PDB file of C-alpha atoms in Angstrom:
ATOM      1  CA  ASP A   1     -17.975   0.819  -7.003  1.00 67.00           C
ATOM      2  CA  VAL A   2     -15.960   1.185  -3.820  1.00 67.00           C
ATOM      3  CA  LYS A   3     -14.040   4.358  -3.483  1.00 91.00           C
ATOM      4  CA  VAL A   4     -11.337   6.067  -1.489  1.00 96.00           C
ATOM      5  CA  THR A   5     -10.849   9.687  -2.432  1.00 96.00           C
ATOM      6  CA  GLN A   6      -8.113  12.115  -1.480  1.00 96.00           C
ATOM      7  CA  SER A   7      -8.599  15.851  -1.456  1.00 91.00           C
ATOM      8  CA  SER A   8      -5.793  16.745  -3.851  1.00 92.00           C
ATOM      9  CA  ARG A   9      -3.720  14.964  -6.476  1.00 93.00           C
ATOM     10  CA  TYR A  10      -0.946  17.538  -6.353  1.00 96.00           C
ATOM     11  CA  LEU A  11      -0.092  20.014  -3.645  1.00 97.00           C
ATOM     12  CA  VAL A  12       2.711  22.546  -3.291  1.00 97.00           C
ATOM     13  CA  LYS A  13       3.363  24.131   0.091  1.00 97.00           C
ATOM     14  CA  ARG A  14       6.061  26.207   1.706  1.00 97.00           C
ATOM     15  CA  THR A  15       8.281  25.216   4.597  1.00 98.00           C
ATOM     16  CA  GLY A  16       6.582  25.903   7.907  1.00 97.00           C
ATOM     17  CA  GLU A  17       3.030  25.834   6.556  1.00 97.00           C
ATOM     18  CA  LYS A  18       0.355  23.693   8.171  1.00 97.00           C
ATOM     19  CA  VAL A  19      -0.876  21.130   5.676  1.00 97.00           C
ATOM     20  CA  PHE A  20      -4.072  19.096   5.737  1.00 97.00           C
ATOM     21  CA  LEU A  21      -4.522  16.001   3.613  1.00 98.00           C
ATOM     22  CA  GLU A  22      -8.039  14.620   3.584  1.00 97.00           C
ATOM     23  CA  CYS A  23      -9.191  11.112   2.835  1.00 97.00           C
ATOM     24  CA  VAL A  24     -12.760   9.892   2.505  1.00 97.00           C
ATOM     25  CA  GLN A  25     -14.012   6.327   1.993  1.00 96.00           C
ATOM     26  CA  ASP A  26     -17.537   5.239   1.137  1.00 95.00           C
ATOM     27  CA  MET A  27     -17.289   1.589   2.132  1.00 91.00           C
ATOM     28  CA  ASP A  28     -18.129   1.941   5.840  1.00 91.00           C
ATOM     29  CA  HIS A  29     -14.679   0.544   6.683  1.00 91.00           C
ATOM     30  CA  GLU A  30     -13.520   0.577  10.266  1.00 91.00           C
ATOM     31  CA  ASN A  31      -9.823   0.899   9.482  1.00 91.00           C
ATOM     32  CA  MET A  32      -8.041   3.720   7.723  1.00 94.00           C
ATOM     33  CA  PHE A  33      -4.369   4.254   7.016  1.00 94.00           C
ATOM     34  CA  TRP A  34      -1.933   6.912   5.902  1.00 97.00           C
ATOM     35  CA  TYR A  35       1.277   5.949   4.117  1.00 96.00           C
ATOM     36  CA  ARG A  36       4.032   7.841   2.444  1.00 96.00           C
ATOM     37  CA  GLN A  37       5.814   6.415  -0.550  1.00 94.00           C
ATOM     38  CA  ASP A  38       9.343   7.338  -1.552  1.00 92.00           C
ATOM     39  CA  PRO A  39      11.485   5.853  -4.324  1.00 85.00           C
ATOM     40  CA  GLY A  40      13.328   2.751  -3.180  1.00 80.00           C
ATOM     41  CA  LEU A  41      11.632   2.727   0.219  1.00 82.00           C
ATOM     42  CA  GLY A  42       8.219   1.355  -0.656  1.00 84.00           C
ATOM     43  CA  LEU A  43       5.237   2.340   1.464  1.00 90.00           C
ATOM     44  CA  ARG A  44       5.805   3.341   5.050  1.00 92.00           C
ATOM     45  CA  LEU A  45       2.955   3.539   7.523  1.00 93.00           C
ATOM     46  CA  ILE A  46       2.542   6.913   9.211  1.00 96.00           C
ATOM     47  CA  TYR A  47      -0.638   6.417  11.247  1.00 95.00           C
ATOM     48  CA  PHE A  48      -3.664   4.196  11.221  1.00 93.00           C
ATOM     49  CA  SER A  49      -7.064   4.258  12.861  1.00 94.00           C
ATOM     50  CA  TYR A  50      -9.310   1.321  13.697  1.00 90.00           C
ATOM     51  CA  ASP A  51     -12.286   3.339  14.889  1.00 90.00           C
ATOM     52  CA  VAL A  52     -13.620   6.862  15.122  1.00 92.00           C
ATOM     53  CA  LYS A  53     -11.419   9.027  17.353  1.00 90.00           C
ATOM     54  CA  MET A  54      -8.897   6.168  17.687  1.00 91.00           C
ATOM     55  CA  LYS A  55      -5.410   6.391  16.246  1.00 93.00           C
ATOM     56  CA  GLU A  56      -2.205   4.416  16.398  1.00 93.00           C
ATOM     57  CA  LYS A  57       1.285   5.389  15.376  1.00 94.00           C
ATOM     58  CA  GLY A  58       2.843   3.619  12.476  1.00 92.00           C
ATOM     59  CA  ASP A  59       6.516   3.385  11.677  1.00 90.00           C
ATOM     60  CA  ILE A  60       7.203   7.043  10.903  1.00 94.00           C
ATOM     61  CA  PRO A  61       4.763   9.276  12.848  1.00 96.00           C
ATOM     62  CA  GLU A  62       7.224  12.070  13.630  1.00 96.00           C
ATOM     63  CA  GLY A  63       6.157  15.390  12.191  1.00 96.00           C
ATOM     64  CA  TYR A  64       2.606  14.184  11.512  1.00 98.00           C
ATOM     65  CA  SER A  65      -0.686  14.007  13.337  1.00 97.00           C
ATOM     66  CA  VAL A  66      -4.080  12.621  12.354  1.00 97.00           C
ATOM     67  CA  SER A  67      -7.730  13.182  13.048  1.00 97.00           C
ATOM     68  CA  ARG A  68     -10.686  10.876  12.683  1.00 97.00           C
ATOM     69  CA  GLU A  69     -13.892  12.581  13.800  1.00 95.00           C
ATOM     70  CA  LYS A  70     -16.155  10.624  11.461  1.00 96.00           C
ATOM     71  CA  LYS A  71     -15.923   7.034  10.319  1.00 95.00           C
ATOM     72  CA  GLU A  72     -15.566   7.897   6.656  1.00 96.00           C
ATOM     73  CA  ARG A  73     -12.916  10.601   7.000  1.00 97.00           C
ATOM     74  CA  PHE A  74      -9.274  10.394   8.053  1.00 97.00           C
ATOM     75  CA  SER A  75      -7.099  13.471   7.940  1.00 97.00           C
ATOM     76  CA  LEU A  76      -3.330  13.708   7.942  1.00 98.00           C
ATOM     77  CA  ILE A  77      -1.851  16.906   9.316  1.00 98.00           C
ATOM     78  CA  LEU A  78       1.633  18.251   8.843  1.00 97.00           C
ATOM     79  CA  GLU A  79       1.908  20.795  11.650  1.00 94.00           C
ATOM     80  CA  SER A  80       4.907  22.563  10.140  1.00 97.00           C
ATOM     81  CA  ALA A  81       5.822  21.228   6.735  1.00 97.00           C
ATOM     82  CA  SER A  82       9.460  20.568   5.980  1.00 97.00           C
ATOM     83  CA  THR A  83      11.237  19.752   2.727  1.00 97.00           C
ATOM     84  CA  ASN A  84      11.879  16.167   3.851  1.00 97.00           C
ATOM     85  CA  GLN A  85       8.132  15.652   3.869  1.00 98.00           C
ATOM     86  CA  THR A  86       8.003  16.013   0.115  1.00 98.00           C
ATOM     87  CA  SER A  87       6.536  12.696  -0.927  1.00 97.00           C
ATOM     88  CA  MET A  88       3.576  10.781  -2.307  1.00 96.00           C
ATOM     89  CA  TYR A  89       0.931  10.284   0.389  1.00 97.00           C
ATOM     90  CA  LEU A  90      -1.465   7.379   0.090  1.00 96.00           C
ATOM     91  CA  CYS A  91      -4.601   6.797   2.089  1.00 96.00           C
ATOM     92  CA  ALA A  92      -6.210   3.371   2.424  1.00 94.00           C
ATOM     93  CA  SER A  93      -9.105   1.718   4.192  1.00 93.00           C
ATOM     94  CA  SER A  94     -10.057  -1.819   5.101  1.00 89.00           C
ATOM     95  CA  SER A  95     -12.773  -3.674   6.924  1.00 86.00           C
ATOM     96  CA  SER A  96     -12.094  -5.411  10.193  1.00 78.00           C
ATOM     97  CA  GLY A  97     -11.636  -9.136  10.188  1.00 67.00           C
ATOM     98  CA  LEU A  98     -10.966 -11.762  12.776  1.00 60.00           C
ATOM     99  CA  ALA A  99      -7.957 -11.172  14.976  1.00 54.00           C
ATOM    100  CA  GLY A 100      -4.839 -11.886  12.993  1.00 48.00           C
ATOM    101  CA  VAL A 101      -6.696 -11.941   9.689  1.00 54.00           C
ATOM    102  CA  TYR A 102      -5.674  -9.277   7.310  1.00 60.00           C
ATOM    103  CA  ASN A 103      -8.241  -7.856   4.929  1.00 76.00           C
ATOM    104  CA  GLU A 104      -7.303  -6.178   1.691  1.00 85.00           C
ATOM    105  CA  GLN A 105      -6.763  -2.470   1.726  1.00 90.00           C
ATOM    106  CA  PHE A 106      -8.385  -0.139  -0.762  1.00 92.00           C
ATOM    107  CA  PHE A 107      -6.224   2.790  -1.749  1.00 94.00           C
ATOM    108  CA  GLY A 108      -6.913   6.313  -2.840  1.00 95.00           C
ATOM    109  CA  PRO A 109      -5.146   7.797  -5.893  1.00 94.00           C
ATOM    110  CA  GLY A 110      -2.492   9.518  -3.787  1.00 95.00           C
ATOM    111  CA  THR A 111      -1.460  13.105  -3.153  1.00 96.00           C
ATOM    112  CA  ARG A 112       1.927  14.203  -4.411  1.00 96.00           C
ATOM    113  CA  LEU A 113       3.073  16.843  -1.940  1.00 97.00           C
ATOM    114  CA  THR A 114       5.985  19.140  -2.655  1.00 98.00           C
ATOM    115  CA  VAL A 115       7.321  21.300   0.156  1.00 98.00           C
ATOM    116  CA  LEU A 116       9.484  24.187  -1.022  1.00 97.00           C
TER     117      LEU A 116
ATOM    118  CA  SER B   1      15.045  -3.681   6.969  1.00 34.00           C
ATOM    119  CA  GLN B   2      11.639  -4.315   5.494  1.00 40.00           C
ATOM    120  CA  GLN B   3       9.471  -7.333   6.161  1.00 54.00           C
ATOM    121  CA  GLY B   4       8.690  -7.882   2.525  1.00 66.00           C
ATOM    122  CA  GLU B   5      11.427  -7.488  -0.020  1.00 77.00           C
ATOM    123  CA  GLU B   6      10.784  -8.014  -3.685  1.00 80.00           C
ATOM    124  CA  ASP B   7      13.207  -9.339  -6.211  1.00 82.00           C
ATOM    125  CA  PRO B   8      14.116  -8.270  -8.836  1.00 88.00           C
ATOM    126  CA  GLN B   9      13.842  -4.530  -8.367  1.00 88.00           C
ATOM    127  CA  ALA B  10      13.062  -4.122 -12.058  1.00 92.00           C
ATOM    128  CA  LEU B  11      12.075  -6.455 -14.868  1.00 94.00           C
ATOM    129  CA  SER B  12      11.680  -5.814 -18.576  1.00 96.00           C
ATOM    130  CA  ILE B  13      10.052  -8.402 -20.833  1.00 96.00           C
ATOM    131  CA  GLN B  14       8.320  -8.707 -24.195  1.00 97.00           C
ATOM    132  CA  GLU B  15       4.572  -8.938 -24.501  1.00 97.00           C
ATOM    133  CA  GLY B  16       3.478 -12.562 -24.334  1.00 97.00           C
ATOM    134  CA  GLU B  17       6.300 -13.640 -22.035  1.00 97.00           C
ATOM    135  CA  ASN B  18       5.811 -14.670 -18.429  1.00 97.00           C
ATOM    136  CA  ALA B  19       6.964 -12.449 -15.569  1.00 96.00           C
ATOM    137  CA  THR B  20       8.017 -13.803 -12.201  1.00 96.00           C
ATOM    138  CA  MET B  21       8.539 -11.688  -9.117  1.00 95.00           C
ATOM    139  CA  ASN B  22       9.691 -12.897  -5.728  1.00 95.00           C
ATOM    140  CA  CYS B  23       9.085 -11.710  -2.210  1.00 93.00           C
ATOM    141  CA  SER B  24      10.919 -12.640   0.971  1.00 93.00           C
ATOM    142  CA  TYR B  25       9.778 -11.848   4.482  1.00 91.00           C
ATOM    143  CA  LYS B  26      11.213 -12.256   7.941  1.00 88.00           C
ATOM    144  CA  THR B  27       8.573 -13.158  10.502  1.00 84.00           C
ATOM    145  CA  SER B  28       5.718 -15.641  10.589  1.00 85.00           C
ATOM    146  CA  ILE B  29       2.575 -14.581   8.760  1.00 86.00           C
ATOM    147  CA  ASN B  30      -1.126 -15.340   8.611  1.00 85.00           C
ATOM    148  CA  ASN B  31      -1.314 -14.389   4.973  1.00 88.00           C
ATOM    149  CA  LEU B  32       0.518 -12.511   2.255  1.00 92.00           C
ATOM    150  CA  GLN B  33      -0.907 -10.176  -0.334  1.00 92.00           C
ATOM    151  CA  TRP B  34       0.190  -8.832  -3.680  1.00 95.00           C
ATOM    152  CA  TYR B  35      -0.716  -5.378  -4.945  1.00 95.00           C
ATOM    153  CA  ARG B  36      -0.186  -3.559  -8.229  1.00 97.00           C
ATOM    154  CA  GLN B  37       0.480   0.149  -8.665  1.00 95.00           C
ATOM    155  CA  ASN B  38       0.240   1.909 -11.974  1.00 93.00           C
ATOM    156  CA  SER B  39       2.524   4.892 -12.348  1.00 87.00           C
ATOM    157  CA  GLY B  40       1.652   7.676  -9.930  1.00 80.00           C
ATOM    158  CA  ARG B  41      -1.551   6.026  -8.714  1.00 86.00           C
ATOM    159  CA  GLY B  42      -2.785   4.164  -5.660  1.00 88.00           C
ATOM    160  CA  LEU B  43      -2.302   0.460  -5.108  1.00 93.00           C
ATOM    161  CA  VAL B  44      -4.789  -2.145  -6.243  1.00 94.00           C
ATOM    162  CA  HIS B  45      -5.165  -5.457  -4.457  1.00 93.00           C
ATOM    163  CA  LEU B  46      -4.439  -8.478  -6.665  1.00 95.00           C
ATOM    164  CA  ILE B  47      -4.499 -11.602  -4.574  1.00 94.00           C
ATOM    165  CA  LEU B  48      -4.241 -12.923  -1.025  1.00 92.00           C
ATOM    166  CA  ILE B  49      -2.714 -16.248  -0.079  1.00 93.00           C
ATOM    167  CA  ARG B  50      -3.143 -17.678   3.406  1.00 91.00           C
ATOM    168  CA  SER B  51      -0.337 -19.271   5.342  1.00 91.00           C
ATOM    169  CA  ASN B  52      -1.878 -22.747   4.972  1.00 93.00           C
ATOM    170  CA  GLU B  53      -2.063 -22.434   1.181  1.00 95.00           C
ATOM    171  CA  ARG B  54       0.797 -23.234  -1.165  1.00 96.00           C
ATOM    172  CA  GLU B  55      -0.556 -21.935  -4.439  1.00 97.00           C
ATOM    173  CA  LYS B  56      -3.360 -19.751  -5.645  1.00 96.00           C
ATOM    174  CA  HIS B  57      -4.579 -18.675  -9.077  1.00 96.00           C
ATOM    175  CA  SER B  58      -6.526 -15.681 -10.279  1.00 95.00           C
ATOM    176  CA  GLY B  59      -6.852 -15.276 -14.037  1.00 96.00           C
ATOM    177  CA  ARG B  60      -3.329 -14.903 -15.422  1.00 97.00           C
ATOM    178  CA  LEU B  61      -1.860 -14.607 -11.922  1.00 97.00           C
ATOM    179  CA  ARG B  62      -0.327 -17.465 -10.006  1.00 98.00           C
ATOM    180  CA  VAL B  63       0.985 -16.975  -6.495  1.00 97.00           C
ATOM    181  CA  THR B  64       2.988 -19.483  -4.512  1.00 97.00           C
ATOM    182  CA  LEU B  65       3.916 -19.400  -0.854  1.00 96.00           C
ATOM    183  CA  ASP B  66       6.683 -21.305   0.879  1.00 96.00           C
ATOM    184  CA  THR B  67       6.458 -20.618   4.599  1.00 94.00           C
ATOM    185  CA  SER B  68       9.531 -22.749   5.335  1.00 94.00           C
ATOM    186  CA  LYS B  69      11.609 -20.398   3.182  1.00 94.00           C
ATOM    187  CA  LYS B  70       9.565 -17.338   4.084  1.00 94.00           C
ATOM    188  CA  SER B  71       9.094 -16.509   0.431  1.00 94.00           C
ATOM    189  CA  SER B  72       6.385 -16.000  -2.150  1.00 95.00           C
ATOM    190  CA  SER B  73       6.359 -15.597  -5.898  1.00 96.00           C
ATOM    191  CA  LEU B  74       3.964 -13.894  -8.278  1.00 97.00           C
ATOM    192  CA  LEU B  75       3.793 -15.196 -11.828  1.00 97.00           C
ATOM    193  CA  ILE B  76       2.014 -13.260 -14.539  1.00 97.00           C
ATOM    194  CA  THR B  77       1.485 -15.418 -17.604  1.00 97.00           C
ATOM    195  CA  ALA B  78       1.180 -14.150 -21.186  1.00 97.00           C
ATOM    196  CA  SER B  79       2.005 -10.612 -20.130  1.00 97.00           C
ATOM    197  CA  ARG B  80       0.475  -7.575 -21.812  1.00 97.00           C
ATOM    198  CA  ALA B  81       1.644  -3.997 -22.127  1.00 96.00           C
ATOM    199  CA  ALA B  82      -1.119  -3.081 -19.659  1.00 95.00           C
ATOM    200  CA  ASP B  83       0.649  -5.170 -17.003  1.00 97.00           C
ATOM    201  CA  THR B  84       3.389  -2.531 -16.883  1.00 97.00           C
ATOM    202  CA  ALA B  85       3.317  -1.413 -13.247  1.00 97.00           C
ATOM    203  CA  SER B  86       5.014  -1.856  -9.895  1.00 95.00           C
ATOM    204  CA  TYR B  87       4.133  -4.925  -7.874  1.00 95.00           C
ATOM    205  CA  PHE B  88       4.323  -5.115  -4.090  1.00 93.00           C
ATOM    206  CA  CYS B  89       3.989  -7.893  -1.584  1.00 93.00           C
ATOM    207  CA  ALA B  90       2.529  -7.081   1.812  1.00 91.00           C
ATOM    208  CA  THR B  91       2.426  -8.886   5.123  1.00 89.00           C
ATOM    209  CA  GLY B  92       1.161  -8.142   8.583  1.00 78.00           C
ATOM    210  CA  GLY B  93      -2.104  -7.172  10.198  1.00 70.00           C
ATOM    211  CA  PHE B  94      -2.952  -3.613  11.047  1.00 68.00           C
ATOM    212  CA  LYS B  95       0.651  -2.593  10.679  1.00 76.00           C
ATOM    213  CA  THR B  96       0.956  -3.900   7.177  1.00 83.00           C
ATOM    214  CA  ILE B  97       4.452  -3.896   5.784  1.00 85.00           C
ATOM    215  CA  PHE B  98       4.997  -3.404   2.095  1.00 88.00           C
ATOM    216  CA  GLY B  99       8.161  -4.171   0.233  1.00 85.00           C
ATOM    217  CA  ALA B 100       9.909  -1.690  -2.052  1.00 85.00           C
ATOM    218  CA  GLY B 101       8.315  -3.335  -5.080  1.00 90.00           C
ATOM    219  CA  THR B 102       9.294  -4.761  -8.444  1.00 93.00           C
ATOM    220  CA  ARG B 103       8.930  -2.471 -11.447  1.00 93.00           C
ATOM    221  CA  LEU B 104       7.687  -4.470 -14.413  1.00 96.00           C
ATOM    222  CA  PHE B 105       7.911  -3.108 -17.942  1.00 97.00           C
ATOM    223  CA  VAL B 106       6.200  -5.065 -20.698  1.00 97.00           C
ATOM    224  CA  LYS B 107       7.258  -4.062 -24.188  1.00 96.00           C
ATOM    225  CA  ALA B 108       4.662  -4.248 -26.935  1.00 91.00           C
TER     226      ALA B 108
END
């Protein structure tokens, strides 16, 4: 069974802390994504990666960075957590298709981060 | 504003009834996808419809696509309590854009 796992289901951090959210997929997918989900706003793309060591900014990259040293692992880093980063964070992966063809994304269970 | 916008925002029906959700988008697409999210969990892919298709079925799901109106609908027939979830449409390639979702509540 295909799987995307996230390091924590719930996380509580303090303002100013450095936060690492880890995501691992076992499907040998090229593409990985980080989203945040807030009520009424749907999912917003933070960063995505289409290959090891490659990254692209999504719609809301400010305050975040990412790391992809291995194909199966994609980390989201909050350099200095702030209260407005309290949210549900979702990781996803997908395989690469033909240009312009979108393949389904497989999601992890999410990490609910609270920044106090 | 978002590429995909679902309508209604929330829907409450009785078990056995059909549920219809709509999605509108703004730019041209290659395909459109629908996802389901159970409370507090990740999203699960339901169905993909390509831009040259008008209708697609998968079990109790029926999706239609009208590219001239830039809209899609998801119909769940004979709903069950287990269908209670949020449903999202998604468009785009790498930079996939999800709508805000429709919250469906099916009463037993």
